[in-house]
Amino acid sequence: MSLKAFGAKVFAKRIRKKINKWANDPIKTQERVFATLIKTAQQTAFGNDHNFRDIKTYSDFAKYVPIRDYEALKTYVNRVVEGEENILWPGKPLYFAKTSGTTSGAKYIPLTKESMPTHIRAARNAILCYIDETGNTDFVDGKMIFLQGSPEMEEKNGVMLGRLSGIVAHYVPKYLQKNRMPSWQTNCIDDWEKKVDAIVEETVDQDMRVISGIPPWVQMYFERLQKKTNKTIGELFKGFELFIYGGVNFEPYKSTFEKLIGRKVAGIELYPASEGFFAFQDSQQEKGMLLQLDSGMFYEFVKADTFFEENPKRLTLADVETGVNYVMLISSNAGLWAYNIGDTIQFTSTAPYRVIVSGRIKHFISAFGEHVIGKEVDQALKEGADASGVIINDFTVAPQVNPNEGELPYHEWFIEFQDPPKDLDTLALKIDESLRNQNSYYDDLIEGKILKTLKVTIVPKDGFRNYMKSIGKLGGQNKLPRLSNDRKIADVLTTMIDK
């Protein structure tokens, strides 16, 4: 065992003990975070506007601070972006993480000197928990790669601006610099396809042991490596031991990855976002990711099926249950307050608090009152693909509310296959059956002949990548929406398929 591997084991044990301390005392941990946030932000413009001096309890907070998304918080964020101080959090932020908004164009999420370290620690701690649980340390002596956005930044009114993944690249510890790939020059390439090709050239003959990134873009990297070498990834990188991923549900990609790699590789799931690093998989044995309760974020939850009511009930950690679909709200030391991050989660455990991401509150299908969510379509597709023996590259789902004359409306599933199935109708029935078993509203609509069985439309090879490229969102942290309540994506795909 190398000195680095030995040191990693000792450090991992120490960090695991620290994590267990707050994870085993979750309510008091969150109460402490809440009190610190309110006290620190009392003198800010937001604190003054929302009576922070009078907030003594969570009930006070819920009374004075309404739920907001980025659009609703934008007037405050714009003041920060324009260079004002003490608006959402004391002083100025260290960075703005620039993300793509749906209705607001670019979004600027503040990262402060208090919040930035939590992003770094959470990613590090995920790996340390894996080391402590498994005892595996061989990978620390090999090469590792994170497929990420460019680390180049620009200045905006005295604050550096960039993509979160690029900002994080500036914080790679010195002891990992020799192991880290690709090179800085390659990381700065903006064109994603050119970047992946350059990464292939740099890594093809290296001892890659840890590979990390959003699954569809890692898949693209793997496919180009395989095309260049005619080898599986497992043959090419014999020491490849650990795949670290996040951003999308990995289940739809699992079969494709196993085929590309040629063997099973341990995985660690992360739940990062520009707004905060919310959770990470802390155990290979337990389902879900450990919610980060001691990272400067106070969490609230609203049952997803009540979220669009006028005054939905807001819950703290003490009130949640397993298996319920919640919209997650955060208040943070980056200056976000009762902020709707847009995700829905479910708790898999409350001792400790572990979560899975079940979808996006705006990404669902309820064109007919069915309210189908991401977790349900992921599970349905997995069951259908397993039963039919097909491998899925990518997919998205949209409603067809204006079918051909004489037809009932339906859900249309656009799927890119590794190899298309011989019998699409059987696959559609399998997926439909699973969806009906999970969602009683959808089942009632099929049973009542309001909807007909879903339709599968085959997307040609690289069709989704071509779509993402056409809208300027190929690679990096960009993700294809799984569900839409309209046909904006579907219509573009249909046009591309018909050409």
mmCIF file of N, CA and C in Angstrom, residues 295-365:
data_model
loop_
_atom_site.group_PDB
_atom_site.id
_atom_site.type_symbol
_atom_site.label_atom_id
_atom_site.label_comp_id
_atom_site.label_asym_id
_atom_site.label_seq_id
_atom_site.Cartn_x
_atom_site.Cartn_y
_atom_site.Cartn_z
ATOM 1 N N SER A 295 -24.015 21.672 6.060
ATOM 2 C CA SER A 295 -23.277 22.350 4.984
ATOM 3 C C SER A 295 -23.819 23.741 4.691
ATOM 4 N N GLY A 296 -24.322 24.413 5.733
ATOM 5 C CA GLY A 296 -24.791 25.784 5.548
ATOM 6 C C GLY A 296 -26.101 25.903 4.808
ATOM 7 N N MET A 297 -26.897 24.819 4.781
ATOM 8 C CA MET A 297 -28.191 24.847 4.098
ATOM 9 C C MET A 297 -29.282 24.359 5.042
ATOM 10 N N PHE A 298 -30.372 25.114 5.102
ATOM 11 C CA PHE A 298 -31.554 24.723 5.869
ATOM 12 C C PHE A 298 -32.614 24.283 4.873
ATOM 13 N N TYR A 299 -33.182 23.105 5.110
ATOM 14 C CA TYR A 299 -34.097 22.497 4.145
ATOM 15 C C TYR A 299 -35.545 22.605 4.595
ATOM 16 N N GLU A 300 -36.414 22.831 3.613
ATOM 17 C CA GLU A 300 -37.862 22.716 3.793
ATOM 18 C C GLU A 300 -38.399 21.823 2.686
ATOM 19 N N PHE A 301 -39.600 21.300 2.919
ATOM 20 C CA PHE A 301 -40.183 20.371 1.961
ATOM 21 C C PHE A 301 -41.680 20.632 1.836
ATOM 22 N N VAL A 302 -42.163 20.514 0.604
ATOM 23 C CA VAL A 302 -43.600 20.651 0.326
ATOM 24 C C VAL A 302 -44.025 19.436 -0.483
ATOM 25 N N LYS A 303 -45.099 18.786 -0.074
ATOM 26 C CA LYS A 303 -45.580 17.637 -0.842
ATOM 27 C C LYS A 303 -45.860 18.080 -2.272
ATOM 28 N N ALA A 304 -45.321 17.340 -3.224
ATOM 29 C CA ALA A 304 -45.379 17.768 -4.623
ATOM 30 C C ALA A 304 -46.809 17.914 -5.129
ATOM 31 N N ASP A 305 -47.713 17.057 -4.650
ATOM 32 C CA ASP A 305 -49.078 17.135 -5.167
ATOM 33 C C ASP A 305 -49.871 18.304 -4.582
ATOM 34 N N THR A 306 -49.273 19.059 -3.635
ATOM 35 C CA THR A 306 -49.930 20.254 -3.100
ATOM 36 C C THR A 306 -49.173 21.529 -3.462
ATOM 37 N N PHE A 307 -48.056 21.395 -4.165
ATOM 38 C CA PHE A 307 -47.145 22.521 -4.332
ATOM 39 C C PHE A 307 -47.785 23.698 -5.045
ATOM 40 N N PHE A 308 -48.669 23.444 -5.994
ATOM 41 C CA PHE A 308 -49.247 24.534 -6.768
ATOM 42 C C PHE A 308 -50.536 25.083 -6.152
ATOM 43 N N GLU A 309 -50.849 24.649 -4.935
ATOM 44 C CA GLU A 309 -51.956 25.255 -4.194
ATOM 45 C C GLU A 309 -51.538 26.653 -3.740
ATOM 46 N N GLU A 310 -52.505 27.463 -3.324
ATOM 47 C CA GLU A 310 -52.214 28.854 -2.985
ATOM 48 C C GLU A 310 -51.253 28.974 -1.802
ATOM 49 N N ASN A 311 -51.482 28.202 -0.738
ATOM 50 C CA ASN A 311 -50.606 28.240 0.430
ATOM 51 C C ASN A 311 -50.249 26.815 0.856
ATOM 52 N N PRO A 312 -49.367 26.165 0.114
ATOM 53 C CA PRO A 312 -49.028 24.784 0.450
ATOM 54 C C PRO A 312 -48.317 24.707 1.802
ATOM 55 N N LYS A 313 -48.537 23.623 2.515
ATOM 56 C CA LYS A 313 -47.920 23.439 3.828
ATOM 57 C C LYS A 313 -46.430 23.152 3.666
ATOM 58 N N ARG A 314 -45.627 23.906 4.415
ATOM 59 C CA ARG A 314 -44.173 23.728 4.391
ATOM 60 C C ARG A 314 -43.743 22.886 5.597
ATOM 61 N N LEU A 315 -42.883 21.931 5.348
ATOM 62 C CA LEU A 315 -42.447 21.002 6.382
ATOM 63 C C LEU A 315 -40.954 21.118 6.615
ATOM 64 N N THR A 316 -40.530 20.846 7.845
ATOM 65 C CA THR A 316 -39.108 20.740 8.134
ATOM 66 C C THR A 316 -38.722 19.265 8.116
ATOM 67 N N LEU A 317 -37.460 19.007 8.317
ATOM 68 C CA LEU A 317 -36.941 17.645 8.274
ATOM 69 C C LEU A 317 -37.667 16.730 9.248
ATOM 70 N N ALA A 318 -38.070 17.261 10.384
ATOM 71 C CA ALA A 318 -38.703 16.445 11.419
ATOM 72 C C ALA A 318 -40.048 15.873 10.974
ATOM 73 N N ASP A 319 -40.643 16.465 9.929
ATOM 74 C CA ASP A 319 -42.008 16.090 9.539
ATOM 75 C C ASP A 319 -42.094 15.203 8.301
ATOM 76 N N VAL A 320 -40.974 14.891 7.675
ATOM 77 C CA VAL A 320 -41.031 14.166 6.399
ATOM 78 C C VAL A 320 -41.190 12.664 6.610
ATOM 79 N N GLU A 321 -41.656 11.996 5.540
ATOM 80 C CA GLU A 321 -41.847 10.543 5.561
ATOM 81 C C GLU A 321 -41.133 9.940 4.355
ATOM 82 N N THR A 322 -40.836 8.677 4.447
ATOM 83 C CA THR A 322 -40.222 7.990 3.312
ATOM 84 C C THR A 322 -41.270 7.740 2.229
ATOM 85 N N GLY A 323 -40.813 7.698 0.975
ATOM 86 C CA GLY A 323 -41.676 7.324 -0.142
ATOM 87 C C GLY A 323 -42.617 8.392 -0.636
ATOM 88 N N VAL A 324 -42.573 9.593 -0.058
ATOM 89 C CA VAL A 324 -43.456 10.691 -0.468
ATOM 90 C C VAL A 324 -42.676 11.619 -1.395
ATOM 91 N N ASN A 325 -43.338 12.115 -2.424
ATOM 92 C CA ASN A 325 -42.697 13.006 -3.379
ATOM 93 C C ASN A 325 -42.759 14.439 -2.856
ATOM 94 N N TYR A 326 -41.590 15.032 -2.579
ATOM 95 C CA TYR A 326 -41.517 16.395 -2.040
ATOM 96 C C TYR A 326 -40.774 17.328 -2.997
ATOM 97 N N VAL A 327 -41.219 18.584 -3.020
ATOM 98 C CA VAL A 327 -40.418 19.657 -3.611
ATOM 99 C C VAL A 327 -39.468 20.133 -2.513
ATOM 100 N N MET A 328 -38.184 20.235 -2.832
ATOM 101 C CA MET A 328 -37.193 20.630 -1.832
ATOM 102 C C MET A 328 -36.880 22.109 -1.946
ATOM 103 N N LEU A 329 -36.927 22.813 -0.807
ATOM 104 C CA LEU A 329 -36.588 24.229 -0.718
ATOM 105 C C LEU A 329 -35.324 24.369 0.115
ATOM 106 N N ILE A 330 -34.497 25.368 -0.202
ATOM 107 C CA ILE A 330 -33.303 25.593 0.604
ATOM 108 C C ILE A 330 -33.169 27.065 0.983
ATOM 109 N N SER A 331 -32.593 27.291 2.151
ATOM 110 C CA SER A 331 -32.082 28.597 2.550
ATOM 111 C C SER A 331 -30.619 28.362 2.855
ATOM 112 N N SER A 332 -29.746 29.227 2.330
ATOM 113 C CA SER A 332 -28.332 28.860 2.365
ATOM 114 C C SER A 332 -27.413 30.032 2.655
ATOM 115 N N ASN A 333 -26.161 29.677 2.991
ATOM 116 C CA ASN A 333 -25.134 30.697 3.223
ATOM 117 C C ASN A 333 -24.579 31.261 1.918
ATOM 118 N N ALA A 334 -25.281 30.990 0.818
ATOM 119 C CA ALA A 334 -25.018 31.699 -0.440
ATOM 120 C C ALA A 334 -26.055 32.796 -0.651
ATOM 121 N N GLY A 335 -27.030 32.910 0.293
ATOM 122 C CA GLY A 335 -28.025 33.974 0.207
ATOM 123 C C GLY A 335 -29.288 33.601 -0.537
ATOM 124 N N LEU A 336 -29.608 32.323 -0.582
ATOM 125 C CA LEU A 336 -30.881 31.879 -1.156
ATOM 126 C C LEU A 336 -31.838 31.593 -0.005
ATOM 127 N N TRP A 337 -33.091 32.027 -0.132
ATOM 128 C CA TRP A 337 -34.024 31.958 0.991
ATOM 129 C C TRP A 337 -35.351 31.330 0.567
ATOM 130 N N ALA A 338 -35.713 30.214 1.242
ATOM 131 C CA ALA A 338 -36.931 29.454 0.898
ATOM 132 C C ALA A 338 -36.997 29.265 -0.613
ATOM 133 N N TYR A 339 -35.888 28.861 -1.163
ATOM 134 C CA TYR A 339 -35.663 28.846 -2.610
ATOM 135 C C TYR A 339 -36.037 27.487 -3.197
ATOM 136 N N ASN A 340 -36.907 27.517 -4.169
ATOM 137 C CA ASN A 340 -37.325 26.303 -4.868
ATOM 138 C C ASN A 340 -36.288 25.969 -5.929
ATOM 139 N N ILE A 341 -35.514 24.906 -5.704
ATOM 140 C CA ILE A 341 -34.469 24.544 -6.662
ATOM 141 C C ILE A 341 -35.040 23.836 -7.884
ATOM 142 N N GLY A 342 -36.324 23.459 -7.807
ATOM 143 C CA GLY A 342 -36.983 22.852 -8.963
ATOM 144 C C GLY A 342 -37.017 21.342 -8.941
ATOM 145 N N ASP A 343 -36.311 20.731 -7.988
ATOM 146 C CA ASP A 343 -36.251 19.268 -7.935
ATOM 147 C C ASP A 343 -37.316 18.703 -7.011
ATOM 148 N N THR A 344 -37.740 17.488 -7.314
ATOM 149 C CA THR A 344 -38.547 16.719 -6.373
ATOM 150 C C THR A 344 -37.698 15.558 -5.874
ATOM 151 N N ILE A 345 -37.845 15.264 -4.585
ATOM 152 C CA ILE A 345 -37.060 14.196 -3.973
ATOM 153 C C ILE A 345 -37.978 13.271 -3.192
ATOM 154 N N GLN A 346 -37.464 12.096 -2.880
ATOM 155 C CA GLN A 346 -38.132 11.186 -1.963
ATOM 156 C C GLN A 346 -37.107 10.710 -0.948
ATOM 157 N N PHE A 347 -37.541 10.538 0.292
ATOM 158 C CA PHE A 347 -36.663 10.000 1.316
ATOM 159 C C PHE A 347 -36.704 8.478 1.264
ATOM 160 N N THR A 348 -35.537 7.873 1.243
ATOM 161 C CA THR A 348 -35.436 6.408 1.312
ATOM 162 C C THR A 348 -35.197 5.964 2.750
ATOM 163 N N SER A 349 -34.776 6.921 3.589
ATOM 164 C CA SER A 349 -34.495 6.615 4.988
ATOM 165 C C SER A 349 -34.574 7.915 5.779
ATOM 166 N N THR A 350 -34.979 7.808 7.048
ATOM 167 C CA THR A 350 -34.965 8.981 7.933
ATOM 168 C C THR A 350 -34.011 8.774 9.102
ATOM 169 N N ALA A 351 -33.240 7.698 9.091
ATOM 170 C CA ALA A 351 -32.241 7.446 10.134
ATOM 171 C C ALA A 351 -31.054 6.693 9.530
ATOM 172 N N PRO A 352 -30.150 7.386 8.859
ATOM 173 C CA PRO A 352 -30.081 8.827 8.636
ATOM 174 C C PRO A 352 -30.979 9.243 7.466
ATOM 175 N N TYR A 353 -30.992 10.550 7.203
ATOM 176 C CA TYR A 353 -31.830 11.076 6.131
ATOM 177 C C TYR A 353 -31.130 10.907 4.790
ATOM 178 N N ARG A 354 -31.657 9.956 3.999
ATOM 179 C CA ARG A 354 -31.139 9.730 2.651
ATOM 180 C C ARG A 354 -32.254 9.985 1.642
ATOM 181 N N VAL A 355 -31.869 10.481 0.453
ATOM 182 C CA VAL A 355 -32.854 10.867 -0.560
ATOM 183 C C VAL A 355 -32.482 10.307 -1.923
ATOM 184 N N ILE A 356 -33.484 10.231 -2.774
ATOM 185 C CA ILE A 356 -33.282 10.054 -4.209
ATOM 186 C C ILE A 356 -33.947 11.228 -4.910
ATOM 187 N N VAL A 357 -33.470 11.581 -6.082
ATOM 188 C CA VAL A 357 -34.111 12.630 -6.884
ATOM 189 C C VAL A 357 -35.175 11.963 -7.740
ATOM 190 N N SER A 358 -36.416 12.394 -7.565
ATOM 191 C CA SER A 358 -37.521 11.749 -8.286
ATOM 192 C C SER A 358 -37.926 12.489 -9.545
ATOM 193 N N GLY A 359 -37.443 13.727 -9.729
ATOM 194 C CA GLY A 359 -37.775 14.451 -10.960
ATOM 195 C C GLY A 359 -37.656 15.952 -10.776
ATOM 196 N N ARG A 360 -38.304 16.676 -11.661
ATOM 197 C CA ARG A 360 -38.347 18.139 -11.607
ATOM 198 C C ARG A 360 -39.805 18.542 -11.490
ATOM 199 N N ILE A 361 -40.078 19.518 -10.625
ATOM 200 C CA ILE A 361 -41.473 19.914 -10.404
ATOM 201 C C ILE A 361 -42.097 20.506 -11.667
ATOM 202 N N LYS A 362 -41.263 21.082 -12.558
ATOM 203 C CA LYS A 362 -41.789 21.613 -13.816
ATOM 204 C C LYS A 362 -41.684 20.603 -14.954
ATOM 205 N N HIS A 363 -40.960 19.509 -14.718
ATOM 206 C CA HIS A 363 -40.807 18.484 -15.742
ATOM 207 C C HIS A 363 -41.685 17.286 -15.378
ATOM 208 N N PHE A 364 -42.910 17.336 -15.817
ATOM 209 C CA PHE A 364 -43.846 16.244 -15.587
ATOM 210 C C PHE A 364 -44.852 16.279 -16.726
ATOM 211 N N ILE A 365 -45.614 15.228 -16.806
ATOM 212 C CA ILE A 365 -46.688 15.224 -17.802
ATOM 213 C C ILE A 365 -48.013 15.153 -17.055
#
